[in-house]
Amino acid sequence: MNILITGATGFIASHTIVELQQNNHDIIGIDNLSNSSIDTLDNIEKITKKKIDFYQIDIRDYDRLKDALKNHKIDCCIHFAGLKAVGESVSKPLEYYDNNINGTLTLLKVLKEIGCHNLIFSSSATVYGSPKFIPITEDCPKGICTNPYGWTKHMIEQILIDTQNATKDWNIVILRYFNPIGAHPSGLLGEKPNGIPNNLMPYITQVACGKREKLFVYGNDYNTHDGTGVRDYIHVVDLARGHVKALNAINNKCGVEIFNLGTGHGYSVLDVIHTFEKVNQIKIPYEITDRRPGDIATCYAKPAKAEKILKWCAEFTLEDMCRDSWNYQSKQR
């Protein structure tokens, strides 16, 4: 298949391109490079020995996007493009709503005009808000999001569902990610945030290499086994493979389907720190500080639907995630 990837040089998208190319799909990539590097394309090619057709375009630019895609036959689009820093979204809500929602609306218009009605959307477990029950299934009602980033995912999901309800020739798969960490085992691809990391693992690896003095652990008085927040951490390669499997649902004319992509296991912040230390033989200094507003105690998936319908399940362990994350960070030095 010819697959259009938006946000192609991003963390999850780049790993997904590798898995798609290794399954003999051809890639057309779009990215404005606002929070990623063109060098990522070279590293993908080093792994797969294949090139992609790449265009440096902001997906809100209707004319340039349509012009770039008009000569390609696109069988399916996997839509990753979007701003994703939770904290930044609170301080820059208009920028997030404009980029993420208007970008998606423009993309849908162009896809419709070029005759592509198949889309896989990169969503997030943040749409569950404070979940009604744990483990979280796809039947869990969406909740009140705690930040504009989460609301953009929430709203885009509704836009996609309404689009398919109105025009039944669309096939849409919504993938709700839990907490992607890790890196490609080659060490060539990984998460490289600009500025201070918003997520746990990049912060740990930057402390490990001396770039940061210590890690801040936000709260140790939650109702969990060690008092720190519990999340469902999933290896980015497992997550990438979930997108390859999601193409089967598209090919089967799925209408709209929603899948949780997680391991089904919860690990606390201290679990991750101690596993990282054990696997990599590096001490991580940390300081317990106050809880962050909006954080919940526990959040992990029940990925049974993806296992049953997509024939997908996570295979990498937390040890693998910690080892591969440090391998990537080490090579960046």
Coordinates of C-alpha atoms in Angstrom, one line a residue:
M1 CA 0.0 0.0 0.0
N2 CA 1.0 3.6 -0.5
I3 CA 0.8 5.2 3.0
L4 CA 0.8 8.9 3.7
I5 CA 2.4 9.7 7.1
T6 CA 1.8 13.2 8.6
G7 CA 4.3 14.3 11.2
A8 CA 6.7 11.8 9.6
T9 CA 9.9 12.7 11.4
G10 CA 8.3 12.5 14.9
F11 CA 9.1 10.0 17.6
I12 CA 6.2 7.5 17.0
A13 CA 5.8 8.2 13.3
S14 CA 9.5 7.5 12.5
H15 CA 9.3 4.1 14.2
T16 CA 6.1 3.3 12.4
I17 CA 7.6 4.1 9.0
V18 CA 10.4 1.6 9.7
E19 CA 7.8 -1.1 10.5
L20 CA 5.7 -0.2 7.5
Q21 CA 8.7 -0.3 5.1
Q22 CA 9.8 -3.7 6.6
N23 CA 6.3 -4.9 5.7
N24 CA 6.7 -3.7 2.1
H25 CA 4.6 -0.6 2.2
D26 CA 5.6 2.6 0.3
I27 CA 5.7 5.9 2.3
I28 CA 4.9 9.5 1.5
G29 CA 6.0 11.6 4.4
I30 CA 4.8 15.1 5.4
D31 CA 6.3 17.2 8.2
N32 CA 6.9 20.9 8.9
L33 CA 9.9 20.0 11.1
S34 CA 8.8 22.3 13.8
N35 CA 9.7 19.9 16.5
S36 CA 11.9 17.3 14.8
S37 CA 14.9 16.9 12.5
I38 CA 15.3 16.1 8.8
D39 CA 18.2 13.8 9.9
T40 CA 15.6 11.3 11.1
L41 CA 14.9 10.4 7.4
D42 CA 18.6 9.4 7.0
N43 CA 18.4 7.2 10.1
I44 CA 15.2 5.5 8.9
E45 CA 17.0 4.8 5.6
K46 CA 20.0 3.3 7.5
I47 CA 17.7 0.8 9.1
T48 CA 15.4 -0.1 6.2
K49 CA 17.7 0.6 3.2
K50 CA 14.7 2.3 1.7
K51 CA 13.8 6.0 0.9
I52 CA 10.5 7.8 1.4
D53 CA 9.0 10.6 -0.7
F54 CA 9.2 13.5 1.7
Y55 CA 7.7 17.0 1.7
Q56 CA 8.4 19.7 4.2
I57 CA 4.9 21.1 4.5
D58 CA 2.6 22.3 7.3
I59 CA -0.6 20.3 6.9
R60 CA -2.6 23.5 7.5
D61 CA -1.3 24.8 4.1
Y62 CA -4.1 23.5 1.9
D63 CA -2.6 24.5 -1.5
R64 CA 0.9 23.1 -0.8
L65 CA -0.6 19.9 0.7
K66 CA -2.9 19.3 -2.2
D67 CA -0.2 20.1 -4.8
A68 CA 2.2 17.6 -3.1
L69 CA -0.3 14.8 -3.0
K70 CA -2.1 15.2 -6.3
N71 CA 0.5 13.0 -8.1
H72 CA 0.4 10.2 -5.6
K73 CA -2.1 7.4 -5.2
I74 CA -2.7 7.4 -1.4
D75 CA -4.3 4.2 -0.1
C76 CA -4.3 5.2 3.5
C77 CA -3.2 8.1 5.7
I78 CA -1.7 7.7 9.2
H79 CA -2.2 11.0 10.9
F80 CA 0.5 11.8 13.6
A81 CA 1.1 15.5 13.0
G82 CA 0.3 17.7 15.9
L83 CA 1.8 19.6 18.9
K84 CA 2.0 17.3 21.9
A85 CA 3.5 18.9 25.0
V86 CA 0.9 18.9 27.7
G87 CA 2.3 21.7 29.8
E88 CA 2.9 23.9 26.8
S89 CA -0.7 23.4 25.6
V90 CA -1.9 25.0 28.9
S91 CA 0.1 28.1 28.2
K92 CA -0.5 28.2 24.4
P93 CA -4.0 26.8 24.0
L94 CA -4.9 28.8 20.8
E95 CA -1.7 27.5 19.1
Y96 CA -2.6 23.9 20.0
Y97 CA -6.2 24.2 18.8
D98 CA -5.1 25.9 15.6
N99 CA -2.3 23.5 14.8
N100 CA -4.0 20.2 15.8
I101 CA -7.6 20.8 14.8
N102 CA -7.3 23.1 11.8
G103 CA -4.5 20.8 10.6
T104 CA -6.8 17.8 10.7
L105 CA -9.6 19.6 9.0
T106 CA -7.4 20.7 6.2
L107 CA -5.9 17.2 5.9
L108 CA -9.4 15.7 5.6
K109 CA -10.4 18.1 2.9
V110 CA -7.4 17.2 0.8
L111 CA -7.8 13.5 1.4
K112 CA -11.4 13.7 0.2
E113 CA -10.4 15.6 -2.9
I114 CA -7.7 13.1 -3.9
G115 CA -10.0 10.2 -3.3
C116 CA -8.4 8.7 -0.1
H117 CA -11.0 7.8 2.5
N118 CA -8.9 5.6 4.8
L119 CA -7.3 7.1 7.9
I120 CA -5.6 5.9 11.1
F121 CA -5.5 8.5 13.8
S122 CA -2.8 8.9 16.5
S123 CA -5.0 9.5 19.6
S124 CA -4.3 9.2 23.3
A125 CA -5.5 7.7 26.5
T126 CA -5.8 11.3 27.8
V127 CA -9.3 11.4 26.2
Y128 CA -10.5 9.2 29.1
G129 CA -9.7 12.0 31.6
S130 CA -10.0 10.5 35.1
P131 CA -11.1 7.1 33.9
K132 CA -14.4 5.6 35.3
F133 CA -12.7 2.2 35.7
I134 CA -9.3 0.5 35.6
P135 CA -8.1 -1.3 33.5
I136 CA -9.4 0.9 30.7
T137 CA -11.3 -0.7 27.9
E138 CA -12.6 1.1 24.8
D139 CA -16.1 1.1 26.4
C140 CA -14.8 3.4 29.1
P141 CA -16.6 6.8 28.6
K142 CA -14.4 9.7 27.5
G143 CA -13.9 12.1 30.4
I144 CA -13.1 15.7 31.2
C145 CA -9.6 16.4 29.7
T146 CA -7.2 18.3 32.0
N147 CA -5.4 20.2 29.3
P148 CA -5.8 21.6 25.8
Y149 CA -3.6 18.9 24.2
G150 CA -6.1 16.3 25.5
W151 CA -9.0 18.3 24.3
T152 CA -7.6 18.4 20.8
K153 CA -7.4 14.6 20.7
H154 CA -10.9 14.4 22.1
M155 CA -12.3 16.9 19.5
I156 CA -10.5 15.3 16.6
E157 CA -11.9 11.9 17.5
Q158 CA -15.4 13.4 17.3
I159 CA -14.7 15.1 14.0
L160 CA -13.5 11.8 12.5
I161 CA -16.5 9.9 13.9
D162 CA -18.9 12.5 12.5
T163 CA -17.2 12.4 9.1
Q164 CA -17.6 8.7 8.8
N165 CA -21.2 8.8 10.0
A166 CA -22.0 11.3 7.3
T167 CA -20.1 9.6 4.5
K168 CA -19.9 5.9 4.9
D169 CA -17.1 5.3 2.4
W170 CA -14.6 6.5 5.1
N171 CA -12.8 3.9 7.1
I172 CA -11.2 5.3 10.2
V173 CA -9.2 3.6 13.0
I174 CA -8.6 5.6 16.2
L175 CA -5.6 4.3 18.2
R176 CA -5.5 5.5 21.8
Y177 CA -1.9 5.3 23.0
F178 CA -1.0 4.9 26.6
N179 CA 2.6 5.9 27.5
P180 CA 5.2 5.3 24.7
I181 CA 8.8 5.0 25.8
G182 CA 11.9 3.2 24.5
A183 CA 13.7 3.6 21.2
H184 CA 14.6 1.5 18.1
P185 CA 17.0 -1.2 19.2
S186 CA 19.5 0.1 16.6
G187 CA 19.9 3.3 18.6
L188 CA 19.3 5.3 15.5
L189 CA 15.7 6.4 16.4
G190 CA 14.3 7.6 19.7
E191 CA 12.7 10.5 21.5
K192 CA 14.6 13.7 21.4
P193 CA 12.5 16.5 22.9
N194 CA 13.4 20.2 22.5
G195 CA 14.1 21.9 25.8
I196 CA 13.1 20.3 29.1
P197 CA 11.5 16.9 28.6
N198 CA 7.8 16.7 29.4
N199 CA 7.8 12.9 29.7
L200 CA 9.4 10.6 32.2
M201 CA 11.8 8.5 30.2
P202 CA 13.6 11.3 28.3
Y203 CA 14.1 13.1 31.6
I204 CA 15.6 10.0 33.2
T205 CA 18.0 9.5 30.3
Q206 CA 19.0 13.1 30.4
V207 CA 19.8 12.8 34.1
A208 CA 21.7 9.6 33.4
C209 CA 24.0 11.4 30.9
G210 CA 24.5 14.4 33.1
K211 CA 22.4 16.9 31.2
R212 CA 20.0 17.3 34.1
E213 CA 21.0 17.3 37.8
K214 CA 18.1 15.1 39.1
L215 CA 14.6 13.9 38.3
F216 CA 11.6 15.3 40.0
V217 CA 9.0 12.8 41.1
Y218 CA 5.6 14.5 41.4
G219 CA 3.9 13.0 44.4
N220 CA 4.5 9.9 46.5
D221 CA 1.2 9.8 48.4
Y222 CA -1.1 8.3 45.7
N223 CA -3.0 5.1 46.5
T224 CA -0.5 2.9 44.6
H225 CA 1.9 0.2 45.8
D226 CA 4.7 2.7 46.4
G227 CA 2.8 6.0 46.4
T228 CA 3.9 7.2 43.0
G229 CA 1.7 7.4 39.9
V230 CA 1.2 4.2 37.9
R231 CA 1.0 4.3 34.1
D232 CA 1.0 1.8 31.2
Y233 CA 4.4 2.2 29.5
I234 CA 4.6 0.7 26.1
H235 CA 7.7 0.2 23.9
V236 CA 7.5 2.5 20.8
V237 CA 8.3 -0.4 18.5
D238 CA 5.3 -2.3 19.8
L239 CA 3.2 0.8 19.3
A240 CA 4.5 1.2 15.8
R241 CA 3.6 -2.4 15.0
G242 CA 0.1 -1.7 16.1
H243 CA -0.3 0.7 13.2
V244 CA 0.8 -1.9 10.7
K245 CA -1.9 -4.3 12.2
A246 CA -4.5 -1.5 12.1
L247 CA -4.2 -1.5 8.3
N248 CA -6.0 -4.9 8.3
A249 CA -9.0 -3.2 9.8
I250 CA -8.9 -0.5 7.1
N251 CA -8.7 -3.2 4.4
N252 CA -11.7 -4.9 5.9
K253 CA -13.8 -1.8 5.6
C254 CA -14.1 -1.2 9.3
G255 CA -16.2 2.0 9.3
V256 CA -15.0 3.4 12.6
E257 CA -13.0 1.3 15.1
I258 CA -11.3 2.4 18.3
F259 CA -8.4 0.5 19.9
N260 CA -6.4 0.9 23.1
L261 CA -2.7 0.3 22.5
G262 CA -1.0 -0.5 25.8
T263 CA 0.6 -3.5 27.6
G264 CA -2.2 -4.0 30.1
H265 CA 0.3 -3.6 33.0
G266 CA 0.9 -0.6 35.2
Y267 CA 4.3 0.5 36.4
S268 CA 4.9 3.3 38.9
V269 CA 7.4 6.1 38.5
L270 CA 9.7 4.4 41.0
D271 CA 9.4 1.1 39.2
V272 CA 10.7 2.7 36.0
I273 CA 13.5 4.5 37.8
H274 CA 14.7 1.4 39.6
T275 CA 14.4 -0.8 36.5
F276 CA 16.4 1.7 34.5
E277 CA 19.1 1.7 37.2
K278 CA 19.2 -2.1 37.3
V279 CA 19.3 -2.6 33.6
N280 CA 21.9 0.1 32.8
Q281 CA 23.9 0.1 36.0
I282 CA 23.4 3.9 36.4
K283 CA 22.1 5.6 39.5
I284 CA 19.3 8.2 39.0
P285 CA 19.2 10.9 41.6
Y286 CA 15.6 12.1 42.2
E287 CA 13.6 14.3 44.5
I288 CA 10.0 13.8 45.6
T289 CA 8.0 17.0 45.1
D290 CA 4.3 18.0 45.1
R291 CA 1.7 16.4 42.9
R292 CA 1.0 18.1 39.6
P293 CA -2.6 19.4 39.1
G294 CA -4.7 17.0 37.1
D295 CA -2.5 13.9 37.5
I296 CA -4.3 10.8 38.5
A297 CA -3.0 7.8 40.5
T298 CA -3.4 5.0 38.1
C299 CA -4.0 4.5 34.4
Y300 CA -3.5 1.4 32.4
A301 CA -5.2 -0.4 29.5
K302 CA -7.0 -3.6 28.9
P303 CA -5.9 -4.2 25.3
A304 CA -8.1 -7.3 24.7
K305 CA -9.9 -5.7 21.7
A306 CA -6.6 -5.1 19.8
E307 CA -5.5 -8.6 20.6
K308 CA -8.7 -10.1 19.4
I309 CA -9.4 -8.1 16.3
L310 CA -6.0 -6.8 15.2
K311 CA -4.0 -9.9 16.4
W312 CA -1.7 -7.4 18.1
C313 CA -0.1 -7.5 21.6
A314 CA 2.9 -5.8 23.2
E315 CA 6.0 -8.0 23.3
F316 CA 8.7 -5.8 24.8
T317 CA 9.3 -5.7 28.6
L318 CA 10.0 -2.7 30.8
E319 CA 13.6 -3.8 30.9
D320 CA 13.7 -3.6 27.1
M321 CA 12.2 -0.1 27.2
C322 CA 14.8 1.1 29.7
R323 CA 17.7 -0.5 27.8
D324 CA 16.7 0.8 24.4
S325 CA 16.1 4.3 25.8
W326 CA 19.6 4.5 27.3
N327 CA 21.1 3.0 24.2
Y328 CA 19.6 5.8 22.1
Q329 CA 20.6 8.6 24.5
S330 CA 24.1 7.2 24.8
K331 CA 24.5 7.4 21.0
Q332 CA 23.3 11.0 21.0
R333 CA 26.2 12.0 23.2

